[in-house]
Short mmCIF file of C-alpha atoms in Angstrom, two decimals:
data_model
loop_
_atom_site.label_atom_id
_atom_site.label_comp_id
_atom_site.label_asym_id
_atom_site.label_seq_id
_atom_site.Cartn_x
_atom_site.Cartn_y
_atom_site.Cartn_z
CA UNK U 19 35.48 -7.35 24.66
CA UNK U 20 38.98 -8.04 23.41
CA UNK U 21 41.75 -6.30 25.32
CA UNK U 22 42.50 -3.50 22.89
CA UNK U 23 43.82 -0.24 24.31
CA UNK U 24 41.68 2.88 23.93
CA UNK U 25 44.09 4.80 21.64
CA UNK U 26 44.39 1.75 19.34
CA UNK U 27 40.60 1.27 19.25
CA UNK U 28 40.09 4.90 18.34
CA UNK U 29 42.78 4.86 15.65
CA UNK U 30 41.48 1.62 14.12
CA UNK U 31 37.95 3.05 14.05
CA UNK U 32 39.19 6.21 12.34
CA UNK U 33 41.18 4.29 9.71
CA UNK U 34 38.20 2.08 8.78
CA UNK U 35 35.82 5.07 8.68
CA UNK U 36 38.17 7.03 6.39
CA UNK U 37 38.54 4.01 4.10
CA UNK U 38 34.77 3.46 3.86
CA UNK U 39 33.96 7.13 3.39
CA UNK U 40 36.38 7.50 0.47
CA UNK U 41 34.96 4.57 -1.53
CA UNK U 42 34.03 5.38 -5.10
CA UNK U 43 30.34 6.01 -5.74
CA UNK U 44 28.33 2.86 -6.48
CA UNK U 45 31.21 0.50 -5.56
CA UNK U 46 28.72 -1.81 -3.90
CA UNK U 47 31.01 -4.89 -3.63
CA UNK U 48 33.70 -2.91 -1.81
CA UNK U 49 31.02 -1.40 0.39
CA UNK U 50 29.87 -4.93 1.20
CA UNK U 51 33.40 -5.74 2.43
CA UNK U 52 33.33 -2.64 4.67
CA UNK U 53 29.89 -3.71 5.89
CA UNK U 54 31.35 -7.05 6.95
CA UNK U 55 34.26 -5.25 8.66
CA UNK U 56 31.78 -2.98 10.48
CA UNK U 57 29.80 -5.98 11.73
CA UNK U 58 33.03 -7.68 12.83
CA UNK U 59 34.10 -4.49 14.64
CA UNK U 60 30.68 -4.33 16.27
CA UNK U 61 31.11 -7.95 17.46
CA UNK U 62 34.64 -7.37 18.75
CA UNK U 63 33.54 -4.25 20.63
CA UNK U 64 30.55 -6.15 22.12
CA UNK U 65 28.40 -3.09 21.86
CA UNK U 66 24.79 -3.26 23.10
CA UNK U 67 22.64 -3.81 19.98
CA UNK U 68 19.71 -2.00 21.61
CA UNK U 69 21.79 1.12 22.33
CA UNK U 70 23.43 1.06 18.90
CA UNK U 71 20.07 0.59 17.18
CA UNK U 72 18.54 3.53 19.02
CA UNK U 73 21.41 5.83 18.14
CA UNK U 74 21.59 4.71 14.51
CA UNK U 75 17.82 5.13 14.15
CA UNK U 76 18.01 8.82 15.05
CA UNK U 77 21.04 9.34 12.80
CA UNK U 78 19.47 7.53 9.84
CA UNK U 79 16.42 9.84 10.01
CA UNK U 80 18.75 12.84 9.67
CA UNK U 81 20.75 11.18 6.88
CA UNK U 82 17.62 10.31 4.92
CA UNK U 83 16.46 13.94 5.10
CA UNK U 84 19.74 15.01 3.54
CA UNK U 85 20.12 12.20 1.00
CA UNK U 86 16.65 11.28 -0.27
CA UNK U 87 16.11 14.43 -2.37
CA UNK U 88 19.14 13.31 -4.45
CA UNK U 89 17.26 10.37 -5.98
CA UNK U 90 16.88 6.81 -4.78
CA UNK U 91 19.96 5.29 -6.45
CA UNK U 92 22.41 7.92 -5.21
CA UNK U 93 20.74 8.25 -1.82
CA UNK U 94 20.84 4.52 -1.11
CA UNK U 95 24.61 4.31 -1.69
CA UNK U 96 25.34 7.46 0.30
CA UNK U 97 23.15 6.29 3.16
CA UNK U 98 24.59 2.77 3.36
CA UNK U 99 28.14 4.17 3.21
CA UNK U 100 27.39 6.71 5.95
CA UNK U 101 25.60 4.06 8.00
CA UNK U 102 28.68 1.80 7.92
CA UNK U 103 30.83 4.72 9.12
CA UNK U 104 28.34 5.39 11.91
CA UNK U 105 28.29 1.72 13.01
CA UNK U 106 32.09 1.72 13.27
CA UNK U 107 32.35 4.99 15.24
CA UNK U 108 29.38 4.26 17.48
CA UNK U 109 30.73 0.77 18.28
CA UNK U 110 33.77 2.56 19.71
CA UNK U 111 31.83 5.35 21.42
CA UNK U 112 29.21 3.22 23.13
CA UNK U 113 31.86 0.99 24.69
CA UNK U 114 34.07 3.89 25.78
CA UNK U 115 34.42 3.94 29.57
CA UNK U 116 33.31 7.21 31.21
CA UNK U 117 35.92 9.96 31.76
CA UNK U 118 38.30 8.26 29.35
CA UNK U 119 37.86 10.07 26.06
CA UNK U 120 40.78 12.30 26.98
CA UNK U 121 43.02 9.22 27.10
CA UNK U 122 41.74 8.07 23.71
CA UNK U 123 42.22 11.51 22.18
CA UNK U 124 45.72 11.81 23.61
CA UNK U 125 46.79 9.03 21.26
CA UNK U 126 45.81 11.04 18.20
CA UNK U 127 48.52 12.94 16.33
CA UNK U 128 47.10 16.39 17.09
CA UNK U 129 48.99 19.61 17.91
CA UNK U 130 49.44 20.31 21.65
CA UNK U 131 47.26 23.50 21.86
CA UNK U 132 44.36 21.60 20.31
CA UNK U 133 44.83 18.63 22.66
CA UNK U 134 44.99 20.89 25.70
CA UNK U 135 41.83 22.64 24.66
CA UNK U 136 40.13 19.28 23.99
CA UNK U 137 41.06 18.02 27.45
CA UNK U 138 39.92 21.20 29.20
CA UNK U 139 36.67 21.29 27.22
CA UNK U 140 35.97 17.69 28.24
CA UNK U 141 36.76 18.52 31.85
CA UNK U 142 34.54 21.61 31.87
CA UNK U 143 31.62 19.86 30.16
CA UNK U 144 30.99 17.97 33.38
CA UNK U 145 31.06 21.24 35.35
CA UNK U 146 28.69 22.79 32.81
CA UNK U 147 26.24 19.91 33.12
CA UNK U 148 26.35 20.01 36.92
CA UNK U 149 25.61 23.77 36.78
CA UNK U 150 22.62 23.07 34.53
CA UNK U 151 21.31 20.58 37.13
CA UNK U 152 21.83 23.10 39.93
CA UNK U 153 20.03 25.83 37.99
CA UNK U 154 17.14 23.46 37.25
CA UNK U 155 16.90 22.53 40.93
CA UNK U 156 16.92 26.20 41.95
CA UNK U 157 14.13 26.92 39.47
CA UNK U 158 12.06 24.04 40.84
CA UNK U 159 12.58 25.20 44.42
CA UNK U 160 11.32 28.65 43.42
CA UNK U 161 8.21 27.08 41.89
CA UNK U 162 9.20 27.95 38.31
CA UNK U 163 7.62 24.90 36.71
CA UNK U 164 4.89 24.46 34.14
CA UNK U 165 4.41 23.49 30.50
CA UNK U 166 6.39 26.40 29.10
CA UNK U 167 9.26 25.86 31.53
CA UNK U 168 11.63 24.88 28.73
CA UNK U 169 11.37 28.42 27.33
CA UNK U 170 13.25 29.66 30.37
CA UNK U 171 16.29 27.55 29.45
CA UNK U 172 16.29 28.93 25.91
CA UNK U 173 16.43 32.56 27.05
CA UNK U 174 19.60 34.53 26.41
CA UNK U 175 19.81 35.67 30.06
CA UNK U 176 19.71 32.05 31.25
CA UNK U 177 22.39 30.99 28.76
CA UNK U 178 24.53 33.98 29.83
CA UNK U 179 24.01 33.19 33.52
CA UNK U 180 25.00 29.57 32.90
CA UNK U 181 28.19 30.72 31.16
CA UNK U 182 29.17 33.02 34.04
CA UNK U 183 28.41 30.47 36.78
CA UNK U 184 30.39 27.79 34.97
CA UNK U 185 33.27 30.16 34.26
CA UNK U 186 33.69 30.92 37.96
CA UNK U 187 33.84 27.21 38.80
CA UNK U 188 36.06 26.45 35.81
CA UNK U 189 38.58 29.07 36.93
CA UNK U 190 38.68 27.56 40.43
CA UNK U 191 39.13 24.04 39.00
CA UNK U 192 41.90 25.23 36.68
CA UNK U 193 43.66 26.96 39.57
CA UNK U 194 43.53 23.68 41.54
CA UNK U 195 44.83 21.74 38.52
CA UNK U 196 47.80 24.11 38.09
CA UNK U 197 48.54 23.89 41.84
CA UNK U 198 48.67 20.09 41.52
CA UNK U 199 51.21 20.32 38.68
CA UNK U 200 49.03 20.38 35.55
CA UNK U 201 50.99 21.72 32.58
CA UNK U 202 48.62 21.07 29.70
CA UNK U 203 49.30 17.35 29.53
CA UNK U 204 47.41 14.34 30.92
CA UNK U 205 49.57 12.44 33.43
CA UNK U 206 49.17 9.16 31.51
CA UNK U 207 51.05 7.41 28.74
CA UNK U 208 49.09 6.65 25.60
CA UNK U 209 51.81 5.56 23.17
CA UNK U 210 51.22 2.39 21.18
CA UNK U 211 53.31 -0.76 21.72
CA UNK U 212 55.23 -2.33 18.82
CA UNK U 213 52.53 -5.01 18.40
CA UNK U 214 49.80 -2.37 18.34
CA UNK U 215 51.70 -0.32 15.76
CA UNK U 216 52.02 -3.41 13.57
CA UNK U 217 48.25 -4.06 13.86
CA UNK U 218 47.53 -0.45 12.95
CA UNK U 219 49.81 -0.58 9.88
CA UNK U 220 48.35 -3.93 8.75
CA UNK U 221 44.76 -2.69 9.03
CA UNK U 222 45.77 0.55 7.28
CA UNK U 223 47.21 -1.42 4.33
CA UNK U 224 44.09 -3.63 4.05
CA UNK U 225 41.77 -0.61 4.15
CA UNK U 226 43.86 1.29 1.57
CA UNK U 227 43.76 -1.72 -0.78
CA UNK U 228 39.95 -2.09 -0.47
CA UNK U 229 39.35 1.61 -1.09
CA UNK U 230 41.83 1.95 -3.97
CA UNK U 231 40.44 -1.15 -5.67
CA UNK U 232 37.04 0.59 -5.91
CA UNK U 233 38.66 3.17 -8.21
CA UNK U 234 40.44 0.63 -10.42
CA UNK U 235 37.74 -2.00 -10.86
CA UNK U 236 34.78 -1.38 -13.22
CA UNK U 237 31.51 -0.80 -11.36
CA UNK E 294 25.48 22.02 8.49
CA UNK E 295 27.72 19.18 9.67
CA UNK E 296 28.64 17.24 6.51
CA UNK E 297 28.52 13.48 7.24
CA UNK E 298 31.05 10.87 6.03
CA UNK E 299 30.76 9.92 2.40
CA UNK E 300 29.09 13.13 1.22
CA UNK E 301 32.15 14.89 -0.15
CA UNK E 302 34.68 13.64 -2.69
CA UNK E 303 38.33 12.82 -1.97
CA UNK E 304 39.73 15.96 -3.70
CA UNK E 305 37.29 18.24 -1.86
CA UNK E 306 38.10 16.52 1.45
CA UNK E 307 41.84 16.86 0.77
CA UNK E 308 41.73 20.53 -0.26
CA UNK E 309 39.45 21.58 2.61
CA UNK E 310 41.56 19.62 5.11
CA UNK E 311 44.71 21.34 3.88
CA UNK E 312 43.05 24.77 4.01
CA UNK E 313 41.62 24.34 7.49
CA UNK E 314 44.81 22.63 8.73
CA UNK E 315 46.87 25.59 7.52
CA UNK E 316 44.46 28.08 9.08
CA UNK E 317 44.59 26.20 12.39
CA UNK E 318 48.38 26.08 12.39
CA UNK E 319 48.46 29.88 12.08
CA UNK E 320 45.79 30.16 14.78
CA UNK E 321 47.87 28.14 17.29
CA UNK E 322 50.62 30.72 17.22
CA UNK E 323 48.33 33.74 17.06
CA UNK E 324 45.96 32.63 19.81
CA UNK E 325 48.85 31.74 22.10
CA UNK E 326 50.31 35.23 21.82
CA UNK E 327 46.88 36.83 22.10
CA UNK E 328 45.66 34.54 24.82
CA UNK E 329 48.36 32.81 26.81
CA UNK E 330 48.08 30.06 29.40
CA UNK E 331 46.53 32.36 32.02
CA UNK E 332 43.22 32.46 30.18
CA UNK E 333 43.13 28.74 29.32
CA UNK E 334 39.96 28.20 31.42
CA UNK E 335 38.09 30.82 29.36
CA UNK E 336 39.08 29.08 26.12
CA UNK E 337 38.32 25.60 27.48
CA UNK E 338 35.02 26.64 29.00
CA UNK E 339 33.88 28.57 25.92
CA UNK E 340 34.60 25.44 23.87
CA UNK E 341 32.59 23.28 26.29
CA UNK E 342 29.83 25.89 26.37
CA UNK E 343 29.49 26.08 22.58
CA UNK E 344 29.59 22.29 22.36
CA UNK E 345 26.69 22.09 24.86
CA UNK E 346 24.80 24.91 23.10
CA UNK E 347 25.09 23.09 19.76
CA UNK E 348 23.26 20.12 21.27
CA UNK E 349 20.11 22.23 21.78
CA UNK E 350 18.19 22.38 18.52
CA UNK E 351 15.54 25.03 17.99
CA UNK E 352 12.68 24.42 15.53
CA UNK E 353 12.84 26.10 12.13
CA UNK E 354 10.01 26.26 9.59
CA UNK E 355 9.43 23.27 7.32
CA UNK E 356 10.00 20.55 9.92
CA UNK E 357 13.72 21.18 10.20
CA UNK E 358 15.67 22.44 13.17
CA UNK E 359 18.82 24.42 13.70
CA UNK E 360 21.30 25.06 16.48
CA UNK E 361 23.74 27.72 17.52
CA UNK E 362 27.06 27.65 15.62
CA UNK E 363 28.68 30.00 18.07
CA UNK E 364 31.51 31.30 15.87
CA UNK E 365 30.65 34.93 16.51
CA UNK E 366 30.05 34.33 20.21
CA UNK E 367 33.39 32.53 20.63
CA UNK E 368 35.41 35.13 18.73
CA UNK E 369 33.87 38.04 20.66
CA UNK E 370 34.00 36.51 24.15
CA UNK E 371 37.58 35.37 23.56
CA UNK E 372 38.41 38.69 21.90
CA UNK E 373 40.28 37.00 19.06
CA UNK E 374 39.10 35.26 15.86
CA UNK E 375 42.19 33.01 16.09
CA UNK E 376 41.12 31.71 19.49
CA UNK E 377 37.56 31.50 18.14
CA UNK E 378 38.78 29.24 15.32
CA UNK E 379 40.58 27.01 17.80
CA UNK E 380 37.44 26.84 19.92
CA UNK E 381 35.08 25.87 17.06
CA UNK E 382 37.61 23.41 15.59
CA UNK E 383 37.83 21.68 18.99
CA UNK E 384 34.03 21.46 19.19
CA UNK E 385 33.91 19.93 15.71
CA UNK E 386 36.64 17.39 16.53
CA UNK E 387 34.79 16.28 19.69
CA UNK E 388 31.53 16.02 17.74
CA UNK E 389 33.08 14.05 14.87
CA UNK E 390 35.30 11.70 16.86
CA UNK E 391 33.16 11.08 19.91
CA UNK E 392 29.60 11.67 18.80
CA UNK E 393 29.69 10.78 15.09
CA UNK E 394 28.11 14.21 14.39
CA UNK E 395 29.81 15.33 11.19
CA UNK E 396 32.09 12.96 9.34
CA UNK E 397 35.72 12.18 10.14
CA UNK E 398 36.57 12.56 6.46
CA UNK E 399 34.52 15.75 6.24
CA UNK E 400 36.17 17.24 9.32
CA UNK E 401 38.39 19.51 7.20
CA UNK E 402 35.37 20.82 5.29
CA UNK E 403 33.34 21.30 8.47
CA UNK E 404 36.20 23.16 10.19
CA UNK E 405 36.64 25.32 7.10
CA UNK E 406 32.93 26.19 6.91
CA UNK E 407 32.10 26.75 10.56
CA UNK E 408 35.49 27.31 12.20
CA UNK E 409 37.22 29.45 9.60
CA UNK E 410 34.61 31.02 7.31
CA UNK E 411 31.92 31.28 10.02
CA UNK E 412 34.24 32.81 12.62
CA UNK E 413 36.04 35.23 10.28
CA UNK E 414 32.91 36.47 8.51
CA UNK E 415 31.29 37.07 11.90
CA UNK E 416 34.38 38.79 13.31
CA UNK E 417 35.03 41.09 10.34
CA UNK E 418 31.37 41.97 10.00
CA UNK E 419 31.02 42.66 13.74
CA UNK E 420 33.95 45.06 13.65
CA UNK E 421 32.65 46.83 10.56
CA UNK E 422 29.06 47.08 11.77
CA UNK E 423 30.16 48.28 15.18
CA UNK E 424 32.12 51.04 13.53
CA UNK E 425 29.12 51.99 11.40
CA UNK E 426 26.96 51.99 14.55
CA UNK E 427 29.27 54.37 16.38
CA UNK E 428 31.82 52.00 17.92
CA UNK E 429 30.36 51.99 21.44
CA UNK E 430 30.34 48.87 23.60
CA UNK E 431 26.56 49.17 23.98
CA UNK E 432 26.11 48.50 20.26
CA UNK E 433 28.26 45.35 20.30
CA UNK E 434 25.34 42.90 20.85
CA UNK E 435 23.43 44.38 17.89
CA UNK E 436 26.45 44.34 15.58
CA UNK E 437 27.46 40.84 16.69
CA UNK E 438 23.88 39.53 16.36
CA UNK E 439 23.60 40.71 12.75
CA UNK E 440 27.10 39.45 11.94
CA UNK E 441 26.39 36.05 13.52
CA UNK E 442 23.23 35.63 11.43
CA UNK E 443 25.01 36.53 8.19
CA UNK E 444 27.99 34.30 9.02
CA UNK E 445 25.71 31.25 9.31
CA UNK E 446 24.29 31.85 5.82
CA UNK E 447 27.77 32.37 4.31
CA UNK E 448 29.07 29.19 5.99
CA UNK E 449 26.03 27.24 4.71
CA UNK E 450 26.68 28.49 1.18
CA UNK E 451 30.31 27.36 1.41
CA UNK E 452 29.06 23.95 2.54
CA UNK E 453 26.62 23.80 -0.39
CA UNK E 454 29.37 24.67 -2.87
CA UNK E 455 31.57 21.85 -1.48
CA UNK E 456 28.70 19.36 -1.85
CA UNK E 457 28.10 20.57 -5.40
CA UNK E 458 31.81 20.32 -6.37
CA UNK E 459 31.84 16.78 -4.92
CA UNK E 460 29.01 15.85 -7.27
CA UNK E 461 26.72 14.93 -4.37
CA UNK E 462 23.93 17.31 -5.38
CA UNK E 463 23.25 19.77 -8.22
CA UNK E 464 24.49 23.25 -7.34
CA UNK E 465 21.20 25.07 -7.97
CA UNK E 466 19.28 22.65 -5.72
CA UNK E 467 21.73 22.44 -2.81
CA UNK E 468 22.71 26.12 -2.77
CA UNK E 469 19.15 27.41 -2.79
CA UNK E 470 17.95 24.95 -0.13
CA UNK E 471 20.96 25.42 2.16
CA UNK E 472 20.77 29.22 1.92
CA UNK E 473 17.00 29.19 2.46
CA UNK E 474 17.06 27.04 5.61
CA UNK E 475 20.11 28.77 7.05
CA UNK E 476 18.60 32.25 6.68
CA UNK E 477 16.03 31.10 9.26
CA UNK E 478 18.71 29.43 11.42
CA UNK E 479 20.76 32.63 11.08
CA UNK E 480 17.93 34.62 12.65
CA UNK E 481 18.02 32.27 15.67
CA UNK E 482 21.83 32.49 15.80
CA UNK E 483 21.68 36.29 15.70
CA UNK E 484 19.08 36.51 18.46
CA UNK E 485 20.95 34.13 20.78
CA UNK E 486 24.35 35.73 20.12
CA UNK E 487 23.02 39.26 20.61
CA UNK E 488 21.03 38.27 23.69
CA UNK E 489 23.91 36.46 25.41
CA UNK E 490 26.30 39.33 24.69
CA UNK E 491 23.75 41.86 25.99
CA UNK E 492 23.50 39.84 29.22
CA UNK E 493 27.29 39.50 29.56
CA UNK E 494 27.73 43.24 28.87
CA UNK E 495 25.49 43.94 31.87
CA UNK E 496 26.66 41.19 34.22
CA UNK E 497 30.41 40.93 33.42
CA UNK E 498 31.44 43.78 31.10
CA UNK E 499 35.11 42.96 31.76
CA UNK E 500 34.73 39.75 29.71
CA UNK E 501 33.90 41.64 26.52
CA UNK E 502 36.27 43.75 24.40
CA UNK E 503 36.51 47.39 25.54
CA UNK E 504 35.67 50.66 23.83
CA UNK E 505 39.10 50.93 22.21
CA UNK E 506 39.13 50.82 18.44
CA UNK E 507 40.71 47.63 17.17
CA UNK E 508 39.79 48.28 13.58
CA UNK E 509 42.32 48.33 10.82
CA UNK E 510 42.16 50.97 8.14
CA UNK E 511 41.45 48.54 5.30
CA UNK E 512 38.75 46.55 7.11
CA UNK E 513 35.73 48.83 6.73
CA UNK E 514 36.13 49.55 2.99
CA UNK E 515 36.91 45.92 2.13
CA UNK E 516 33.98 44.47 4.13
CA UNK E 517 31.75 47.30 2.86
CA UNK E 518 32.63 46.45 -0.75
CA UNK E 519 31.96 42.75 -0.14
CA UNK E 520 28.61 43.58 1.47
CA UNK E 521 27.61 45.74 -1.50
CA UNK E 522 28.80 43.10 -4.00
CA UNK E 523 27.33 40.15 -2.15
CA UNK E 524 24.08 41.49 -0.68
CA UNK E 525 23.06 44.71 -2.40
CA UNK E 526 23.77 43.19 -5.83
CA UNK E 527 20.66 41.06 -5.24
CA UNK E 528 18.58 44.22 -5.54
CA UNK E 529 20.23 45.44 -8.74
CA UNK E 530 17.85 46.37 -11.56
CA UNK E 531 17.37 43.72 -14.24
CA UNK E 532 16.56 46.38 -16.88
CA UNK E 533 19.06 46.91 -19.72
CA UNK E 534 21.66 49.65 -19.39
CA UNK E 535 21.68 52.79 -21.58
CA UNK E 536 23.70 51.35 -24.48
CA UNK E 537 21.66 48.13 -24.56
CA UNK E 538 18.44 50.17 -24.58
CA UNK E 539 19.63 52.32 -27.50
CA UNK E 540 20.83 49.21 -29.35
CA UNK E 541 17.44 47.59 -28.85
CA UNK E 542 15.59 50.70 -30.03
CA UNK E 543 17.80 51.16 -33.14
CA UNK E 544 17.82 47.44 -33.98
CA UNK E 545 21.57 46.69 -33.80
CA UNK E 546 21.48 44.60 -30.59
CA UNK E 547 21.72 41.39 -32.69
CA UNK E 548 25.19 42.41 -33.94
CA UNK E 549 26.61 41.21 -30.62
CA UNK E 550 25.48 37.68 -31.50
CA UNK E 551 27.56 37.66 -34.73
CA UNK E 552 31.04 37.91 -33.19
CA UNK E 553 33.48 35.30 -34.48
CA UNK E 554 35.26 34.50 -31.22
CA UNK E 555 33.23 33.94 -28.12
CA UNK E 556 35.13 33.75 -24.83
CA UNK E 557 33.20 31.52 -22.43
CA UNK E 558 32.86 33.01 -18.95
CA UNK E 559 31.18 31.36 -15.98
CA UNK E 560 30.02 34.72 -14.61
CA UNK E 561 28.34 36.12 -17.75
CA UNK E 562 25.76 38.86 -17.06
CA UNK E 563 26.88 39.03 -13.42
CA UNK E 564 25.34 35.68 -12.55
CA UNK E 565 25.82 31.92 -12.59
CA UNK E 566 23.56 29.92 -14.81
CA UNK E 567 20.84 28.11 -12.88
CA UNK E 568 21.46 29.84 -9.55
CA UNK E 569 19.17 32.85 -9.93
CA UNK E 570 19.74 35.66 -7.41
CA UNK E 571 22.25 33.71 -5.32
CA UNK E 572 24.34 33.41 -8.49
CA UNK E 573 24.32 37.21 -8.78
CA UNK E 574 25.50 37.47 -5.21
CA UNK E 575 28.33 34.94 -5.71
CA UNK E 576 29.34 36.63 -8.97
CA UNK E 577 29.47 39.95 -7.11
CA UNK E 578 31.66 38.50 -4.36
CA UNK E 579 33.99 36.78 -6.86
CA UNK E 580 34.24 39.98 -8.90
CA UNK E 581 34.95 42.17 -5.87
CA UNK E 582 37.56 39.66 -4.64
CA UNK E 583 39.23 39.52 -8.07
CA UNK E 584 39.33 43.34 -8.36
CA UNK E 585 40.82 43.60 -4.88
CA UNK E 586 43.44 40.93 -5.69
CA UNK E 587 44.43 42.65 -8.95
CA UNK E 588 44.58 46.10 -7.32
CA UNK E 589 46.59 44.69 -4.40
CA UNK E 590 49.00 42.98 -6.82
CA UNK E 591 49.50 46.15 -8.88
CA UNK E 592 50.05 48.19 -5.70
CA UNK E 593 52.70 45.69 -4.55
CA UNK E 594 54.50 45.73 -7.91
CA UNK E 595 54.36 49.53 -8.31
CA UNK E 596 55.37 50.29 -4.73
CA UNK E 597 58.70 52.14 -4.52
CA UNK E 598 61.45 50.04 -2.94
CA UNK E 599 62.07 52.48 -0.11
CA UNK E 600 58.35 52.76 0.81
#
């Protein structure tokens, strides 16, 4: 994979997705250009084709359920356009190193309260998942298995118990974070360099031109 | 209900982004004063919790499935619809940016539907229903469960209207199908929300809002009027009123067809063409909203300066 920083990769993915999603209906030639860009992005990211295929397969089933009742002609354009957006975003996601989405998100121009909440939510998701594992292990140790075992995890009492257990751990973790000097900000720098800014602007201009041309050219 | 990329038009995406962006900006200030840094773990964890809960789909009739939206749950656990909005918006941003669930370009629309409309409908309805049910803490799960179910249907209808305005699907088709499926999902949402709150009320009652009345004077009548206009209007009689009946009997009903100037109105006969009963409901809501706006405007203009 090319050495592109996480914030730049995320911002480039977002710009291309926005450009593709705003194409005029039935602008197939412009969509073809975005398709080529998506494939190029997929190649640059060196995403695993098997993983990407599996994920896209599940997403295409959902998309077809939504789009097919609209008629074949409309549905095919909507689905291809959405598929290109999915390829671009998933190429970024599937090559994202673990524990690093906070760094990628920090580069986005979002208000501080939202960023802080995003970072904490990401942090607590891991605690939540570990609590789920612990609760599953406790259930197994108590012999609570069987075919209908999944029903237990869908019960309101179980969901409530999971919330309370995780909250207690989350409060302890937050206390430790504050003690170590956490003030709502990640202790890393995620600003773009001058070269990266130039790349971002150049790609932004190209994408804008492709999308705008779909509105000016006859279909 | 997550709208994917490419399903809504540029104007709809722009307007919904502006609306949800504005609502979020207000919520930052409000939730900070209501919440503060001390309770940051509760906000962060509730966000993570609702994100995880949204990953678990439950089966709904017709081969489709639904999942918890969590707007009502977030607003009630956090004790503030502003913090609830922030929580749902964060979940939607994570889903769109990191999991390609819901489009980047449709993020504004998704935040508006689930984070603003879903949360506020659930919050206002919970407060009103709880007051109708006696205002005790024990009735909170019931009130919140009903409100959560209704909020899902209202949010789905908003989503359907956006898709229709974008020209993606005909309004009668998308509105009826979205409302139909989400009534079933709403039942699941209501059961989970009510159940979780009932558990929390027993295990950690300090996490839920207390017995004190937080209601504002205008809330119950306004939400009551909207409920009557939006829900009870569906059961209104389709028979002609007294004058129409007399005109039919005496044979002068056709005179109304001979007027020279006809003013076109989209809400003729308290409905929207092609939408059936849902059209009646929307017409009722629009009418009630318009009457409230006019009355509010007149009251503002007529108010004495020293009042």
